[in-house]
XYZ file of C-alpha atoms in Angstrom:
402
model
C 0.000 0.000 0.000
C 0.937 3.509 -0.933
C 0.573 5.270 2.363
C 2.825 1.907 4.142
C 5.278 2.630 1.545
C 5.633 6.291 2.639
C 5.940 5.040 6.129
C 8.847 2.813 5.666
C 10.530 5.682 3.640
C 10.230 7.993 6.285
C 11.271 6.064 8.914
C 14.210 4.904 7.169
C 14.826 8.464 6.702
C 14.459 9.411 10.522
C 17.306 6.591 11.305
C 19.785 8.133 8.971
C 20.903 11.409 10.988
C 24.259 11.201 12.547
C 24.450 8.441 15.482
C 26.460 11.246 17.193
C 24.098 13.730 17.427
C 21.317 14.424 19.707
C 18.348 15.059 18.215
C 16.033 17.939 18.592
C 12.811 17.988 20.603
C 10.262 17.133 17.369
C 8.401 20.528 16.328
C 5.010 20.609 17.575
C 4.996 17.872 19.779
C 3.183 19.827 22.508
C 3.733 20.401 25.965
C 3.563 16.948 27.319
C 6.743 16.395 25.641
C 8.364 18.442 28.188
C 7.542 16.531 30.983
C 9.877 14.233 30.941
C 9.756 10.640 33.452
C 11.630 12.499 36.370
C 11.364 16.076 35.707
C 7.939 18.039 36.189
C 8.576 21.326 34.536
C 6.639 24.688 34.586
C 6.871 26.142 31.084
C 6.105 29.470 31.993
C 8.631 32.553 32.354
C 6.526 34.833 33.536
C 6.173 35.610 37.160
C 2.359 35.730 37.443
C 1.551 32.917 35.213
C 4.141 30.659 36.614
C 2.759 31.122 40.258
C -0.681 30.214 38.745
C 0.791 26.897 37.648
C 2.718 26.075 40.638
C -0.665 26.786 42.862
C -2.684 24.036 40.600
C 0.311 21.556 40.930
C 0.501 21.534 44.562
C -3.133 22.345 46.086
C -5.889 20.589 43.412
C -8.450 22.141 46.163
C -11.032 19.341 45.008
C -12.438 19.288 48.563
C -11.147 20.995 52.024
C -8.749 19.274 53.160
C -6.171 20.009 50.016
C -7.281 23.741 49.911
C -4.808 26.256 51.176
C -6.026 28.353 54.511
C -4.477 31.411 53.326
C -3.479 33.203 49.848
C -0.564 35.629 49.478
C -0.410 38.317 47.214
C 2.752 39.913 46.226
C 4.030 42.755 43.621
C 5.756 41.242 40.756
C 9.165 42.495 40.359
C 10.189 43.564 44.270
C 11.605 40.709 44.343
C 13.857 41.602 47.597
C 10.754 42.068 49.815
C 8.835 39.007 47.978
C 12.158 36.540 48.980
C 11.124 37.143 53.099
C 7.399 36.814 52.207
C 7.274 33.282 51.295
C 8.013 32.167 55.262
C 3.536 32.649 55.555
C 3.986 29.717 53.102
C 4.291 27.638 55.705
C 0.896 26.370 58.131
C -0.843 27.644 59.532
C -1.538 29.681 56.121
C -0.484 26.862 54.165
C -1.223 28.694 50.712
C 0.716 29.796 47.564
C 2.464 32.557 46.721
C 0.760 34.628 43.581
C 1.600 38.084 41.783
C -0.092 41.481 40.993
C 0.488 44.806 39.976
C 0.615 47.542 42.388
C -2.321 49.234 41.151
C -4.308 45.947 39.697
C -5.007 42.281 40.692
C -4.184 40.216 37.328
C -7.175 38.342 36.129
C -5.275 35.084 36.331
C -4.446 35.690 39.510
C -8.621 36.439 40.508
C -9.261 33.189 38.755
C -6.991 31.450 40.455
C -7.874 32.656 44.295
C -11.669 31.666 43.134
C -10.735 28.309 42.225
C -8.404 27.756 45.606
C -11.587 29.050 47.771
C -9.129 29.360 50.560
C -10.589 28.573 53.702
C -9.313 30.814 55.688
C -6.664 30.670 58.527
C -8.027 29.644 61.904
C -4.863 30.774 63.812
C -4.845 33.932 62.141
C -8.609 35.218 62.287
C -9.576 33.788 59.411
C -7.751 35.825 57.017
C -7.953 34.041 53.254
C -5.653 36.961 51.746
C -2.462 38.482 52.864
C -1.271 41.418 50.782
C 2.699 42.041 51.000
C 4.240 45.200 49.720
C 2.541 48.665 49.168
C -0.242 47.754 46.909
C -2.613 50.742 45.842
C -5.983 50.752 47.941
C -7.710 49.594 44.561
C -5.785 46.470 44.497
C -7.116 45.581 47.782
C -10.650 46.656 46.909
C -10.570 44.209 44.145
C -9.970 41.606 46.524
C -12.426 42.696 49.250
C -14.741 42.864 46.812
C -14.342 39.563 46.058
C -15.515 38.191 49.292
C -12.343 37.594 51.030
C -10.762 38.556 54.234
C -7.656 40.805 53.614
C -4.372 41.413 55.492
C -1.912 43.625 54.734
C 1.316 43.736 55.289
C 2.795 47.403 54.010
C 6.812 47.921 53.618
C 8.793 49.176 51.081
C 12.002 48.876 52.975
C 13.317 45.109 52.296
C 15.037 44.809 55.854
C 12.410 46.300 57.583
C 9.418 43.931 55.510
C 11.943 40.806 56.370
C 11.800 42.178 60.443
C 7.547 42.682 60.002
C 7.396 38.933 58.176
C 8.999 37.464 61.303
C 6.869 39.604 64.047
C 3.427 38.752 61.797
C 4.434 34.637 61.606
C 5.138 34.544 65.552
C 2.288 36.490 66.368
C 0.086 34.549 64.282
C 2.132 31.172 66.534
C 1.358 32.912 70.058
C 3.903 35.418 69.866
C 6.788 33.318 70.138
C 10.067 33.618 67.765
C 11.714 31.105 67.101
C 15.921 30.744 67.608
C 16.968 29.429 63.802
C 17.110 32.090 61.757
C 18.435 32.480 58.125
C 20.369 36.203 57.401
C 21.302 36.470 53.863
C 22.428 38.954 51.176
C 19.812 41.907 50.421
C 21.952 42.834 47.357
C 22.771 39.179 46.069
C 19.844 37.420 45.932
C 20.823 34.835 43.692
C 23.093 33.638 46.665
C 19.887 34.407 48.984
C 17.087 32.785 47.114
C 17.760 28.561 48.945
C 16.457 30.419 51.989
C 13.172 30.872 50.200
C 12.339 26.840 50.081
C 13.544 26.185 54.279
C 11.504 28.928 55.413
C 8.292 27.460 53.235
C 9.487 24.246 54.754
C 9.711 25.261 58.256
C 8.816 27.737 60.486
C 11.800 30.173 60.362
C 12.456 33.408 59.045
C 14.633 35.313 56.035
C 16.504 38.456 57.812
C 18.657 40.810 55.538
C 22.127 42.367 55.845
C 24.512 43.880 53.011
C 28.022 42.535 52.527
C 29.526 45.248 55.598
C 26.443 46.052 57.502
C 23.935 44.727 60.003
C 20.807 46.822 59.133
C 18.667 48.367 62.487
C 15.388 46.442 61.328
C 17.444 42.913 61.569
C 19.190 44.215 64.864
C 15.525 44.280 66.068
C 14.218 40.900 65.013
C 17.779 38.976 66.197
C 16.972 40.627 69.603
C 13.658 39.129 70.049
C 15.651 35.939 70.175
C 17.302 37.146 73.354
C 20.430 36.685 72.906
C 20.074 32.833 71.850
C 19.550 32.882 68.118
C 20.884 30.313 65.709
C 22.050 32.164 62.840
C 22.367 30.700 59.755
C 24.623 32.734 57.382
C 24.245 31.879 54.125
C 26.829 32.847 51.394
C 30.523 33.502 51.023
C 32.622 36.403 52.456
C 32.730 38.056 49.186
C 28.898 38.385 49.790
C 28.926 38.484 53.516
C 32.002 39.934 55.051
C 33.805 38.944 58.143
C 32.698 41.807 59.866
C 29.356 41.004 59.462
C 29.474 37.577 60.839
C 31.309 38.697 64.026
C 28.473 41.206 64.686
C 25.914 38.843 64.330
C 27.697 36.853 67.160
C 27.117 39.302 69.657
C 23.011 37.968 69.096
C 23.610 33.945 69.003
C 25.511 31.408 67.877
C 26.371 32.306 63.727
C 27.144 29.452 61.340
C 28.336 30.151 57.850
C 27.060 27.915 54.855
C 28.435 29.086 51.524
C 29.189 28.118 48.155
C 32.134 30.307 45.904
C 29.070 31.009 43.433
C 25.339 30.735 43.577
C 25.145 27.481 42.284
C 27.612 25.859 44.340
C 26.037 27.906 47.640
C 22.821 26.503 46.559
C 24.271 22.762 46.891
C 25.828 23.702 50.509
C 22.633 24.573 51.744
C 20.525 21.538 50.346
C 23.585 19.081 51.641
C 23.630 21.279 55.118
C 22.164 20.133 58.328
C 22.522 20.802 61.386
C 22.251 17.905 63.747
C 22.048 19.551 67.209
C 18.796 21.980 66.188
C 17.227 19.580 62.829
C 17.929 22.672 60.743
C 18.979 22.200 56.748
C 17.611 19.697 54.321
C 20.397 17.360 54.784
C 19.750 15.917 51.208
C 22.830 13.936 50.151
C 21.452 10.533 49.382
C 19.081 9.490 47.062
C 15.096 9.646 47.420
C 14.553 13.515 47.453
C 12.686 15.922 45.321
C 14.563 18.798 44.596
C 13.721 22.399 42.237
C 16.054 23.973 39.795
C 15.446 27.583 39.419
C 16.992 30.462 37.041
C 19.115 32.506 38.983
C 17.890 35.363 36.259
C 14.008 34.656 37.182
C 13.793 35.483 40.613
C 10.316 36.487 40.826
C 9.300 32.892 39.669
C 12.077 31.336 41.864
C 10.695 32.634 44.694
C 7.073 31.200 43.795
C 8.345 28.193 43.619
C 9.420 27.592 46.847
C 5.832 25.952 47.912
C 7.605 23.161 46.027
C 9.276 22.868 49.656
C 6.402 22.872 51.837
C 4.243 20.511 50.443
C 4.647 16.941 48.310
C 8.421 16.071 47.837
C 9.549 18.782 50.107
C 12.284 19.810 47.488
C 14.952 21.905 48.152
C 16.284 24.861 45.556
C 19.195 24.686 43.164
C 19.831 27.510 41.155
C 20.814 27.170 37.359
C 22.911 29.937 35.977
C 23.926 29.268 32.396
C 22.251 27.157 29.993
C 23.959 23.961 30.259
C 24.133 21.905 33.597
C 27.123 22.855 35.379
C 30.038 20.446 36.954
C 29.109 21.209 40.239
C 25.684 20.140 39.407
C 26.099 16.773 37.671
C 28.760 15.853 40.693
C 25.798 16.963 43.186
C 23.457 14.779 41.435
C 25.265 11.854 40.159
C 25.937 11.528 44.144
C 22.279 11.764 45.110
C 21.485 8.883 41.879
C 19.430 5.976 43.125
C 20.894 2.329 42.895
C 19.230 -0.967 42.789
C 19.664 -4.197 44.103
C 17.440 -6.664 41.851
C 14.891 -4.527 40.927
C 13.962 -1.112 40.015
C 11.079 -1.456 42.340
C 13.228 -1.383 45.080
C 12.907 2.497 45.132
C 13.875 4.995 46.214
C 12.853 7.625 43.714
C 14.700 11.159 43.107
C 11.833 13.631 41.149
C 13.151 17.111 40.427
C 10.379 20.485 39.483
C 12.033 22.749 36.899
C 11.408 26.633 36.074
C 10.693 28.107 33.020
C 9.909 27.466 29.204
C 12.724 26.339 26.497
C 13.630 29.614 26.402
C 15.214 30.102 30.186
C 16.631 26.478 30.185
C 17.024 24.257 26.907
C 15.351 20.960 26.644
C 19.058 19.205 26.627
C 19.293 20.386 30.115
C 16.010 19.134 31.763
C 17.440 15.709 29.647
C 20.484 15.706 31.788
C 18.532 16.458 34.962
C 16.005 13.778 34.691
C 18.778 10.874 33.418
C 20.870 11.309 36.810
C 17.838 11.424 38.675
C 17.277 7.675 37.077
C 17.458 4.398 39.222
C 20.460 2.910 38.332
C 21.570 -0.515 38.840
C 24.015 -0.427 41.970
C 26.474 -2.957 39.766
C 27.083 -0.287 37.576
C 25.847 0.377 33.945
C 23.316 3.246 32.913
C 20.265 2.105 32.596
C 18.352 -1.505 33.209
C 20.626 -3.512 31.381
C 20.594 -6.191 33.901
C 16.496 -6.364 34.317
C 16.210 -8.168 31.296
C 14.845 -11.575 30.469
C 17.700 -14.274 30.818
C 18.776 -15.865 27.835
C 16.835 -19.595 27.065
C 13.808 -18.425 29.479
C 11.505 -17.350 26.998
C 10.808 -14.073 28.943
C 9.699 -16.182 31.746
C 13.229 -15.712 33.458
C 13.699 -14.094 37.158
C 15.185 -11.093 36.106
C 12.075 -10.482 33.820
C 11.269 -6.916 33.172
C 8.401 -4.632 33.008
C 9.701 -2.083 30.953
């Protein structure tokens, strides 16, 4: 038959290319294709659309007990009081992080509050909205009018929003701080922005400093701790000088975790833990979920970090270029999962990637999800050895399902 003929032709032309090339994602193949076996990726790049997705991933709100308590509501772009803000991630809110305008409430974003129906915090009055930055009074209308119950929380100042973040969560618990804190980088925030999944993850704050000075708002939050904080200090001295750190001594105890650049800071803080107080994600064997981020997208970064309060509970790793860098592929070929007999055996590594083709190539996510791949512990890579053994018709132990 004609049409069979063509077939044959063209697949005998598709297995002609160059054995050492790698092919191309297939035009048009639609966005499944980019979902790939271990790699959930949000093809979005911009900031309000991309918090929209993350929101339907992790809270389907198909009946109350996956619905989120409480919705936040940040301005796109201020991205250095929006890092802080993510901390009311965390329950009792237990809600997403979306994006406005300062003057308007996007209609995506609208849509998507209706379809959360948040039910409203119980530990903090029932509030279903918080506002964070210095949105215009007509923002907030829109969202009154709506039906909701609105908070604010007003700052322009980063230090000073980070300081009223950390009052409103321990008010909120009772009124009582708690010791582990997190101080990064106000002007490097792509050495900052791993902070943003721990404090979705647990219940402890973001405080700012620049690289030579402690600013008065943080002064004020590290002395609510009373002279007993855990500081975490996260990035190098070139970030965070000396003098800093021995300042912040004079509130608590100050440990340093810090990579020479943000990608390799980003792996000392997901490998970091801290035995003594349970702080740090301590991820450096296999069976995690983790989140790869664009160090240039920080608005969408920082939206993402929900990633780390519900589901996998993934830490942050920040991509810079547009390949996957050495310090990467070492960081994940360590965290690869091996099997014994079976692939069954688990565990499972799954990793949530940000942004279309256009922030991080389709190679890349490839690399990602093949050294998140069970592996046989004997070596090899792939399932070589779960394969049907010779003379056993199929019918042999080592019989696959793949």
């Amino acid at each position: 038959m004609v049409w069979m003929a063509i077939l044959a032709v063209a697949m005998l032309m598709a297995g002609c290319g160059s054995r050492g090339q790698e092919p191309d994602r297939p035009e048009g193949a639609g966005q499944w294709v980019l979902q790939t076996k271990n790699v959930t990726r949000v093809n979005e790049d911009d900031p309000v659309k991309a918090a929209v997705l993350i929101s339907r991933i992790i809270w389907p709100s198909t009946d109350a007990q996956n619905r989120p308590g409480t919705v936040l509501i940040a301005e796109d772009g201020k991205t250095k009081l929006n890092l802080p803000s993510v901390t009311l991630v965390h329950h009792p809110n237990n809600g997403p992080l979306l994006y406005a305008k300062k003057d308007q409430i996007p209609q995506e974003t609208l849509d998507e509050i209706k379809r959360l129906q948040p039910a409203g915090s119980s530990m903090n009055q029932g509030t279903q909205v918080i506002m964070i930055g210095s949105f215009a009074p007509k923002a907030k209308k829109q969202i009154t009018d709506a039906g909701y119950k609105v908070d604010v929380i007003h700052g322009e100042d980063p230090a000073e929003m980070a300081r009223q973040l950390d009052a409103y969560y321990a008010k909120v618990n009772g009124g009582e701080y708690p010791k582990n804190v997190i101080v990064g980088s106000v002007d490097r925030l792509d050495y900052t922005l791993p902070a943003a999944g721990w404090i979705a993850h647990m219940p402890e704050p973001l405080l700012y400093v620049s690289k030579d000075a402690v600013p008065e708002a943080t002064r004020q939050a590290l002395q609510q701790r009373k002279g007993q904080a855990k500081i975490y200090l996260l990035g190098p001295e070139q970030v965070i000088s000396p003098k800093v750190e021995k300042e912040l001594q004079s509130y608590g105890e100050v440990v340093r975790i810090a990579g020479d650049v943000p990608e390799e800071n980003a792996i000392a803080f997901a490998k970091f833990k801290d035995e003594k107080t349970g702080f740090g994600w301590g991820v450096t064997e296999p069976g995690h979920g983790l989140t790869f981020v664009k160090s240039g997208s920080l608005d969408t970064a920082i939206a993402s970090a929900s990633f780390a309060h519900l589901g996998k509970h993934a830490p942050m790793l920040v991509l810079e270029g547009n390949d996957l860098s050495a310090a990467l592929q070492q960081y994940l070929t360590s965290l690869q999962p091996g099997y014994e007999k079976e692939p069954t055996e688990g565990p499972y590594n799954h990793a949530y990637l940000m942004g279309s083709e256009k922030s991080v190539p389709f190679a890349v996510q490839g690399k990602i999800d093949r050294l998140l791949e069970i592996v046989p512990k004997s070596g090899g890579s792939g399932h070589e050895e779960h394969m049907p053994m010779q003379g056993n018709n199929g019918h042999g132990e080592h019989m696959g399902h793949h």
